[in-house]
CSV table of C-alpha atoms in Angstrom, one decimal:
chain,number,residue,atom,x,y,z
H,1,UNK,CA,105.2,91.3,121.7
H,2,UNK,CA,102.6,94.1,120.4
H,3,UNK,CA,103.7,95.5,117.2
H,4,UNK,CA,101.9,98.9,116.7
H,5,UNK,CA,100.4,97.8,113.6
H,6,UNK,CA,97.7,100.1,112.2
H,7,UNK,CA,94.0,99.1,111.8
H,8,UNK,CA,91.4,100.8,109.1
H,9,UNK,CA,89.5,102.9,110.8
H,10,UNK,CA,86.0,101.8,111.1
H,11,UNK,CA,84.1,104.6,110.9
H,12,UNK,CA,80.7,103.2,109.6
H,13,UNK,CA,80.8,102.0,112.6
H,14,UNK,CA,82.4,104.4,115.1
H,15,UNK,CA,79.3,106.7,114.1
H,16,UNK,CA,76.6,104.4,114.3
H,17,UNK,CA,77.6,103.4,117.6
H,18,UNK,CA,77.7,107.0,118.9
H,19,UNK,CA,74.0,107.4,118.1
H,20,UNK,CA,73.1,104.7,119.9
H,21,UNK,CA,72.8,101.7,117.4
H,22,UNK,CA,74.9,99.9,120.0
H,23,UNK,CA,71.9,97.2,120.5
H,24,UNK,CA,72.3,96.8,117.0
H,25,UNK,CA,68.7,96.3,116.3
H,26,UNK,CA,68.2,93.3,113.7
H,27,UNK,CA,66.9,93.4,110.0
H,28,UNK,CA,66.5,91.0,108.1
H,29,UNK,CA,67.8,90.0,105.0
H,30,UNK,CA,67.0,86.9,102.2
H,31,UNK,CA,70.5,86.9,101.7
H,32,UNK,CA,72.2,83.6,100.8
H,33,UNK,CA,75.2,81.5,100.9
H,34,UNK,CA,76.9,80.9,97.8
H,35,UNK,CA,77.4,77.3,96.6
H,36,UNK,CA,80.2,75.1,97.5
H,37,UNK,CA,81.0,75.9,101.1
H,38,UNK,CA,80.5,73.1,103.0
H,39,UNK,CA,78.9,72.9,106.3
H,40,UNK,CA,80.9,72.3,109.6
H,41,UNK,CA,79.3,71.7,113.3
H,42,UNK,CA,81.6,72.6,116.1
H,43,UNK,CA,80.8,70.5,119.3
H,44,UNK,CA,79.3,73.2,120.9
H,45,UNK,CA,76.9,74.5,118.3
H,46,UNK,CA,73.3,73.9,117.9
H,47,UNK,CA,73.1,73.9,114.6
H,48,UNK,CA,75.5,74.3,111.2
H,49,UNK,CA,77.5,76.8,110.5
H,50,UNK,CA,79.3,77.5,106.9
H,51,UNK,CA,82.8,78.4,106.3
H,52,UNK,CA,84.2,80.7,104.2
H,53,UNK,CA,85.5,79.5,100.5
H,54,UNK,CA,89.4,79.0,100.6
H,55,UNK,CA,91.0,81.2,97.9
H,56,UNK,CA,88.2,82.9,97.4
H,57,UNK,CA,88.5,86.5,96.1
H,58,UNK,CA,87.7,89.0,98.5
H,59,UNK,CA,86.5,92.4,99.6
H,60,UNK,CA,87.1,93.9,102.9
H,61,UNK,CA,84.3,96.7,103.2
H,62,UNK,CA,84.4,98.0,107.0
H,63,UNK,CA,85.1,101.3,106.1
H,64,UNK,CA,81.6,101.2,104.0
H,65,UNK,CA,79.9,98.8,101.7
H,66,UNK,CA,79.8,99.1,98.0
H,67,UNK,CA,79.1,97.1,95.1
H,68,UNK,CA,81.7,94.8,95.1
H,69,UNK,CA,84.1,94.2,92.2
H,70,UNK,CA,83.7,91.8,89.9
H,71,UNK,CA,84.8,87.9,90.6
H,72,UNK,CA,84.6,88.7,94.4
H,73,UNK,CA,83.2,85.6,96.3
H,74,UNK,CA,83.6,86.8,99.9
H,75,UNK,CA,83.6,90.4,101.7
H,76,UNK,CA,83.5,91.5,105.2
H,77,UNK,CA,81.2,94.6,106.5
H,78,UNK,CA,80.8,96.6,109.5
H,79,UNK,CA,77.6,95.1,111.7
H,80,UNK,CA,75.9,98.2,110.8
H,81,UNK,CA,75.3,97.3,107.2
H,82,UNK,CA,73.6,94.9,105.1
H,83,UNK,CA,75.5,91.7,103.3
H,84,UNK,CA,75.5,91.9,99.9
H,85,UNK,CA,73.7,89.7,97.8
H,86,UNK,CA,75.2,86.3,96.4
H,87,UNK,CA,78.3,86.3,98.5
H,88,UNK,CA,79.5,85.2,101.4
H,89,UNK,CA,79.3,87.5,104.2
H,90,UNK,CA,81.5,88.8,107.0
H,91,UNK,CA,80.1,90.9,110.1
H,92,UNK,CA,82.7,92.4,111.3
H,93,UNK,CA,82.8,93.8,115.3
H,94,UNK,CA,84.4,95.2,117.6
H,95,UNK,CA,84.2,93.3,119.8
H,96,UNK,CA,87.1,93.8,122.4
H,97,UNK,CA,87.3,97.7,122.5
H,98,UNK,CA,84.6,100.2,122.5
H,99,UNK,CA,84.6,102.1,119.1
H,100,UNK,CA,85.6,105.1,118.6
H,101,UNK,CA,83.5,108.1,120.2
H,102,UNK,CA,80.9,105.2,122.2
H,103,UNK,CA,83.3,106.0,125.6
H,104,UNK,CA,80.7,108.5,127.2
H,105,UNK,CA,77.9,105.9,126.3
H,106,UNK,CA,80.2,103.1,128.1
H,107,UNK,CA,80.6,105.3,130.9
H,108,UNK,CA,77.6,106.2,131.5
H,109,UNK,CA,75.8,102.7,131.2
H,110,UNK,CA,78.4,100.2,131.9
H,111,UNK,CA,81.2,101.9,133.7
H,112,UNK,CA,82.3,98.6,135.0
H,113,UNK,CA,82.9,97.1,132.1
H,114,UNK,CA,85.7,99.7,131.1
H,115,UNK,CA,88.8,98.7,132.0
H,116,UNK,CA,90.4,101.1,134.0
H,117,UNK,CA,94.1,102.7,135.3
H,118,UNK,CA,95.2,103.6,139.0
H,119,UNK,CA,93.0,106.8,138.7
H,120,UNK,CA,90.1,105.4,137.7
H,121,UNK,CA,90.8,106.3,134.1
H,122,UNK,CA,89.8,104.5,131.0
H,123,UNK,CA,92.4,102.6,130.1
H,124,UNK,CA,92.7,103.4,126.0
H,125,UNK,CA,94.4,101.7,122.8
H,126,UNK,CA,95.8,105.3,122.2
H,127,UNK,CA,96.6,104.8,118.3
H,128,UNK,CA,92.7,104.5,117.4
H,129,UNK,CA,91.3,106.4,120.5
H,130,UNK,CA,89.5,102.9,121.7
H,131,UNK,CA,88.6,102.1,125.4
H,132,UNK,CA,89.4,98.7,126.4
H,133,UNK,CA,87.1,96.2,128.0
H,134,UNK,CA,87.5,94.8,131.3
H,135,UNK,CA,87.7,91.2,130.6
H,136,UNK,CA,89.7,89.8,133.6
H,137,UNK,CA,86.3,88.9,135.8
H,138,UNK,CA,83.8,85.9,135.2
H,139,UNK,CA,81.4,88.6,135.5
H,140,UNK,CA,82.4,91.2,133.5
H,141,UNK,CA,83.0,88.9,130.7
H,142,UNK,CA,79.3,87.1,131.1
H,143,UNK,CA,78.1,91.1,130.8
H,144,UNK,CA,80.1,92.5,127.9
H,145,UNK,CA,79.4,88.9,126.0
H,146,UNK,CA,75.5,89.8,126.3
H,147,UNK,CA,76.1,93.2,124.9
H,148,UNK,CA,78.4,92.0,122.0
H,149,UNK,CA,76.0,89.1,121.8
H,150,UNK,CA,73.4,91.3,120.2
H,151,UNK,CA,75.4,92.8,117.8
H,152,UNK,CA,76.2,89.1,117.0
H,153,UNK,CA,72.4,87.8,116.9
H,154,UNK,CA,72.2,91.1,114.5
H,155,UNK,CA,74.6,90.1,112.1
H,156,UNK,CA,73.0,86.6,111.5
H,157,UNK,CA,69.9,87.9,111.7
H,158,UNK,CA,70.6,90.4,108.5
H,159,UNK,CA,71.8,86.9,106.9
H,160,UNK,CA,75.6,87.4,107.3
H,161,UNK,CA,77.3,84.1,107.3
H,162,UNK,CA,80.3,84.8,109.8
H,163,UNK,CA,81.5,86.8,112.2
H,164,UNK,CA,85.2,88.4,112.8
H,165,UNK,CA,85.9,89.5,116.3
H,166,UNK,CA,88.3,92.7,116.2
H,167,UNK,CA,90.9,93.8,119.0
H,168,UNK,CA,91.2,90.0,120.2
H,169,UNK,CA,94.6,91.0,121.3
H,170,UNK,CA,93.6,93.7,122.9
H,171,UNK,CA,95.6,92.7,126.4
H,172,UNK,CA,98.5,93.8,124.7
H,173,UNK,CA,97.5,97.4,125.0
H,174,UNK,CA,96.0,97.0,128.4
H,175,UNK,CA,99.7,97.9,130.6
H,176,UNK,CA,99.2,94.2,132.3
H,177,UNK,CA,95.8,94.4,133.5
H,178,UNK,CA,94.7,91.5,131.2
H,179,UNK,CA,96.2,88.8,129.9
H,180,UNK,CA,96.0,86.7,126.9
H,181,UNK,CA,94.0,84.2,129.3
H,182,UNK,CA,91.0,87.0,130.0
H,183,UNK,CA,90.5,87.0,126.4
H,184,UNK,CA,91.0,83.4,125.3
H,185,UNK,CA,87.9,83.0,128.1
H,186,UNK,CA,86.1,85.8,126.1
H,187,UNK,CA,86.6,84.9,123.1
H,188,UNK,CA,85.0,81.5,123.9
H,189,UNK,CA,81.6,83.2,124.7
H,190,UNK,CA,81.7,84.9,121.6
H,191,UNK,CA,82.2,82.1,119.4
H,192,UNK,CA,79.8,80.1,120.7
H,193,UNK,CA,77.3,83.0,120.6
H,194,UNK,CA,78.0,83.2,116.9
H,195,UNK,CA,77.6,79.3,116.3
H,196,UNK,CA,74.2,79.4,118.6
H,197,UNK,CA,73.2,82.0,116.0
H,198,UNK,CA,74.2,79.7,112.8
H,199,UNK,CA,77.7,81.8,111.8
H,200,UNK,CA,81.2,80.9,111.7
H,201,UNK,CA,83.4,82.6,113.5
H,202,UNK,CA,86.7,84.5,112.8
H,203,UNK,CA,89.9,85.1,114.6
H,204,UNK,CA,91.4,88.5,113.5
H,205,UNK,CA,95.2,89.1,114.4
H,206,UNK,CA,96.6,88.0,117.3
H,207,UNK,CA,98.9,85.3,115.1
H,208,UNK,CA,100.5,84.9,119.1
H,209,UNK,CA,96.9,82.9,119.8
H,210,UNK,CA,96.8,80.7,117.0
H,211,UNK,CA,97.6,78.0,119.4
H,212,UNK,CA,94.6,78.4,121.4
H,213,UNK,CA,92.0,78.4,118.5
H,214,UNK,CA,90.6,75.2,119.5
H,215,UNK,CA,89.7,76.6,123.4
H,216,UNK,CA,88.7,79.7,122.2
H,217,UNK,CA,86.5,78.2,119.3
H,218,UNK,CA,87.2,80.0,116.0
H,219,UNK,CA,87.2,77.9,112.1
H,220,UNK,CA,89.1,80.6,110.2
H,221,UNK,CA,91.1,83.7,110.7
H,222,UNK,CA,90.7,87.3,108.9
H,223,UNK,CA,94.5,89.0,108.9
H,224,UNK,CA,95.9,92.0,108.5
H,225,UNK,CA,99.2,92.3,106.4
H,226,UNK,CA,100.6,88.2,107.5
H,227,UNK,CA,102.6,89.0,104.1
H,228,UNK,CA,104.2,91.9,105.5
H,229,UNK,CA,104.5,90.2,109.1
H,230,UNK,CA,105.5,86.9,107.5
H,231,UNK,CA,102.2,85.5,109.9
H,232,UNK,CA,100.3,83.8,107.2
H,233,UNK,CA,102.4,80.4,107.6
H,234,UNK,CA,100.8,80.3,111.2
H,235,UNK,CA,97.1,81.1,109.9
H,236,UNK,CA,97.6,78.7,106.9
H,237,UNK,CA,98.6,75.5,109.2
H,238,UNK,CA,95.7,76.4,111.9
H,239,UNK,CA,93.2,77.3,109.4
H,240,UNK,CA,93.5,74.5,106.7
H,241,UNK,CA,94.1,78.0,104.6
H,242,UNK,CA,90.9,79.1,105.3
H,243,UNK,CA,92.5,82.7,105.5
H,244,UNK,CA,91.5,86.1,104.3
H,245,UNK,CA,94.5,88.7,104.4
H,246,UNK,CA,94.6,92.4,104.1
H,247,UNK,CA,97.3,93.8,103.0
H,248,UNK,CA,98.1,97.9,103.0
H,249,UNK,CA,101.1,98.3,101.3
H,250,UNK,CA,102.5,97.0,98.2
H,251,UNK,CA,105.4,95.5,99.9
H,252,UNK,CA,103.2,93.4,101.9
H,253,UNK,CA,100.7,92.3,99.1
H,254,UNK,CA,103.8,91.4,97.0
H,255,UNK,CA,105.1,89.0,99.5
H,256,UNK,CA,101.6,87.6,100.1
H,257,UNK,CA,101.0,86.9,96.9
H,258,UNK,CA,104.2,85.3,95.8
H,259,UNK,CA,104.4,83.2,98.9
H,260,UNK,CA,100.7,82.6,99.8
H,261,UNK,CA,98.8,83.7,96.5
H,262,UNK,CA,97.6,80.4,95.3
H,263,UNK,CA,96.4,79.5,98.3
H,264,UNK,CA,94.8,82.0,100.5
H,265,UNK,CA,92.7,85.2,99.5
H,266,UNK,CA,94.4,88.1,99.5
H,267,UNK,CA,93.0,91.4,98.9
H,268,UNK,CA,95.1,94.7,98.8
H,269,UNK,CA,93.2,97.9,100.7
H,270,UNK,CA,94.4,101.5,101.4
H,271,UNK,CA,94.0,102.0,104.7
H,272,UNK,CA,91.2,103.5,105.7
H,273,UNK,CA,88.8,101.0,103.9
H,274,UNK,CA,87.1,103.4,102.0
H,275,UNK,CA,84.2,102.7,99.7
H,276,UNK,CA,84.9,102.7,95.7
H,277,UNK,CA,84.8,106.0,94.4
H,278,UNK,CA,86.1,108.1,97.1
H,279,UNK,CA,89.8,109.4,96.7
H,280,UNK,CA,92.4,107.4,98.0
H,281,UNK,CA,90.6,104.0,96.7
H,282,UNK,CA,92.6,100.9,96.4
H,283,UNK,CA,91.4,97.8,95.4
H,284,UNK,CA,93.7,94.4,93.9
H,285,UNK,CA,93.7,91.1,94.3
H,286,UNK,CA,96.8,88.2,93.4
């Protein structure tokens, strides 16, 4: 069932992609992982990848990077901005909807790759003004997962060590034109894009689709508010607790913590990510 639960706002990224970083053109970056993650080879990968450190103390930074506070070991970042130094590293993408203002750049280059209504219409995740792909061909899934694949190859190329794959659940908006099947297909290009490339990769949301982790190829799972959705039991026993949850309110983050504190990282945020110093910043940890 699709709960209308609300996502930050990515809007590092929403611009960026309207100005036609959509390639996501690579830079480097010397960054490193930190000690005492240990390496993990899926059976499709050509060569390690590193997971992130269980209850670890993390960032989430999609909204804009920043220094990050003291004792944090892990943060996450749009795939338009550079990893920070020392930790371990995130790229977060988009990688099931079209960001915010990109439609008329989807349109006018891949119009097939859109999904679309009985009119011809975009089909669109109304709450954050996203178009949804088309995932429900062979085809149109080997397309999008080149496009997306760059912005993948980007992320380890900047030296991020993981990547989270937004809007997996993104049949749920889609009024029956895809099913979870489309994605869990989708899904499995993408991760094994990411492990080609030397990352991790992360399931975000979608606690329906734990059960198909292993087809679909993911090692850990970035959350939204599993306190406040009482989800973070199902990421916990799928993930060995390898879990990073966001939490938005303080109801949420209370039950988090008292129920999951001591064993995943938790990380309260206001809502629309935003970087340290600008009004409305919120920033805790258990």
């Amino acid at each position: 069932m699709h709960r209308d639960r609300r996502r930050p706002y990515r809007a590092l990224g929403a611009a960026l992609a309207a100005t036609g970083l959509l390639l996501a053109a690579a830079q480097t970056s010397s960054t490193a992982a930190p000690a005492g993650t240990a390496p993990v080879v899926e059976n499709h990968a050509v060569q390690d990848v590193t997971l992130p450190p269980a209850h670890a103390d993390f960032d989430y930074q999609i909204g804009g990077a920043y220094t990050p506070p003291k004792g944090v070991k892990a943060v996450s970042r749009d795939h338009t901005a550079k990893p920070a130094d020392g930790l371990y590293n995130i790229c977060y993408v988009n990688a099931f909807q079209a960001q915010p203002n990109a439609l008329e750049w989807w349109d006018e280059h891949h119009p097939r790759l859109l999904l679309r209504d009985d009119e011809g219409e975009p089909v669109m995740d109304t709450d954050w003004d996203e178009a949804i792909f088309d995932t429900s061909s062979a085809g149109n899934r080997a397309e999008l997962a080149r496009i997306v694949g760059r912005w993948i190859d980007g992320c380890a190329d900047k030296g991020f060590q993981a990547v989270e794959l937004d809007n997996l659940d993104s049949y749920e908006r889609s009024d029956d034109r895809l099913d979870h099947a489309d994605n869990v297909a989708f899904a499995k290009l993408l991760t094994r894009r990411a492990h080609d490339s030397g990352m991790a990769a992360g399931q975000k949301n979608a606690a329906d689709m734990v059960g198909r982790r292993k087809a679909m190829g993911f090692d850990f799972a970035v959350t939204e508010q599993c306190g406040q959705y009482k989800e973070c039991e199902q990421y916990a026993k799928a993930y060995d607790d390898r879990v990073l949850d966001v939490e938005y309110d303080a109801k949420g983050m209370a039950n988090a913590c008292r129920t999951w504190g001591d064993r995943l990282s938790v990380v309260r945020r206001d809502l629309d990510v935003k970087p340290r110093g600008e009004k409305g910043y919120v920033f805790a940890h258990c």
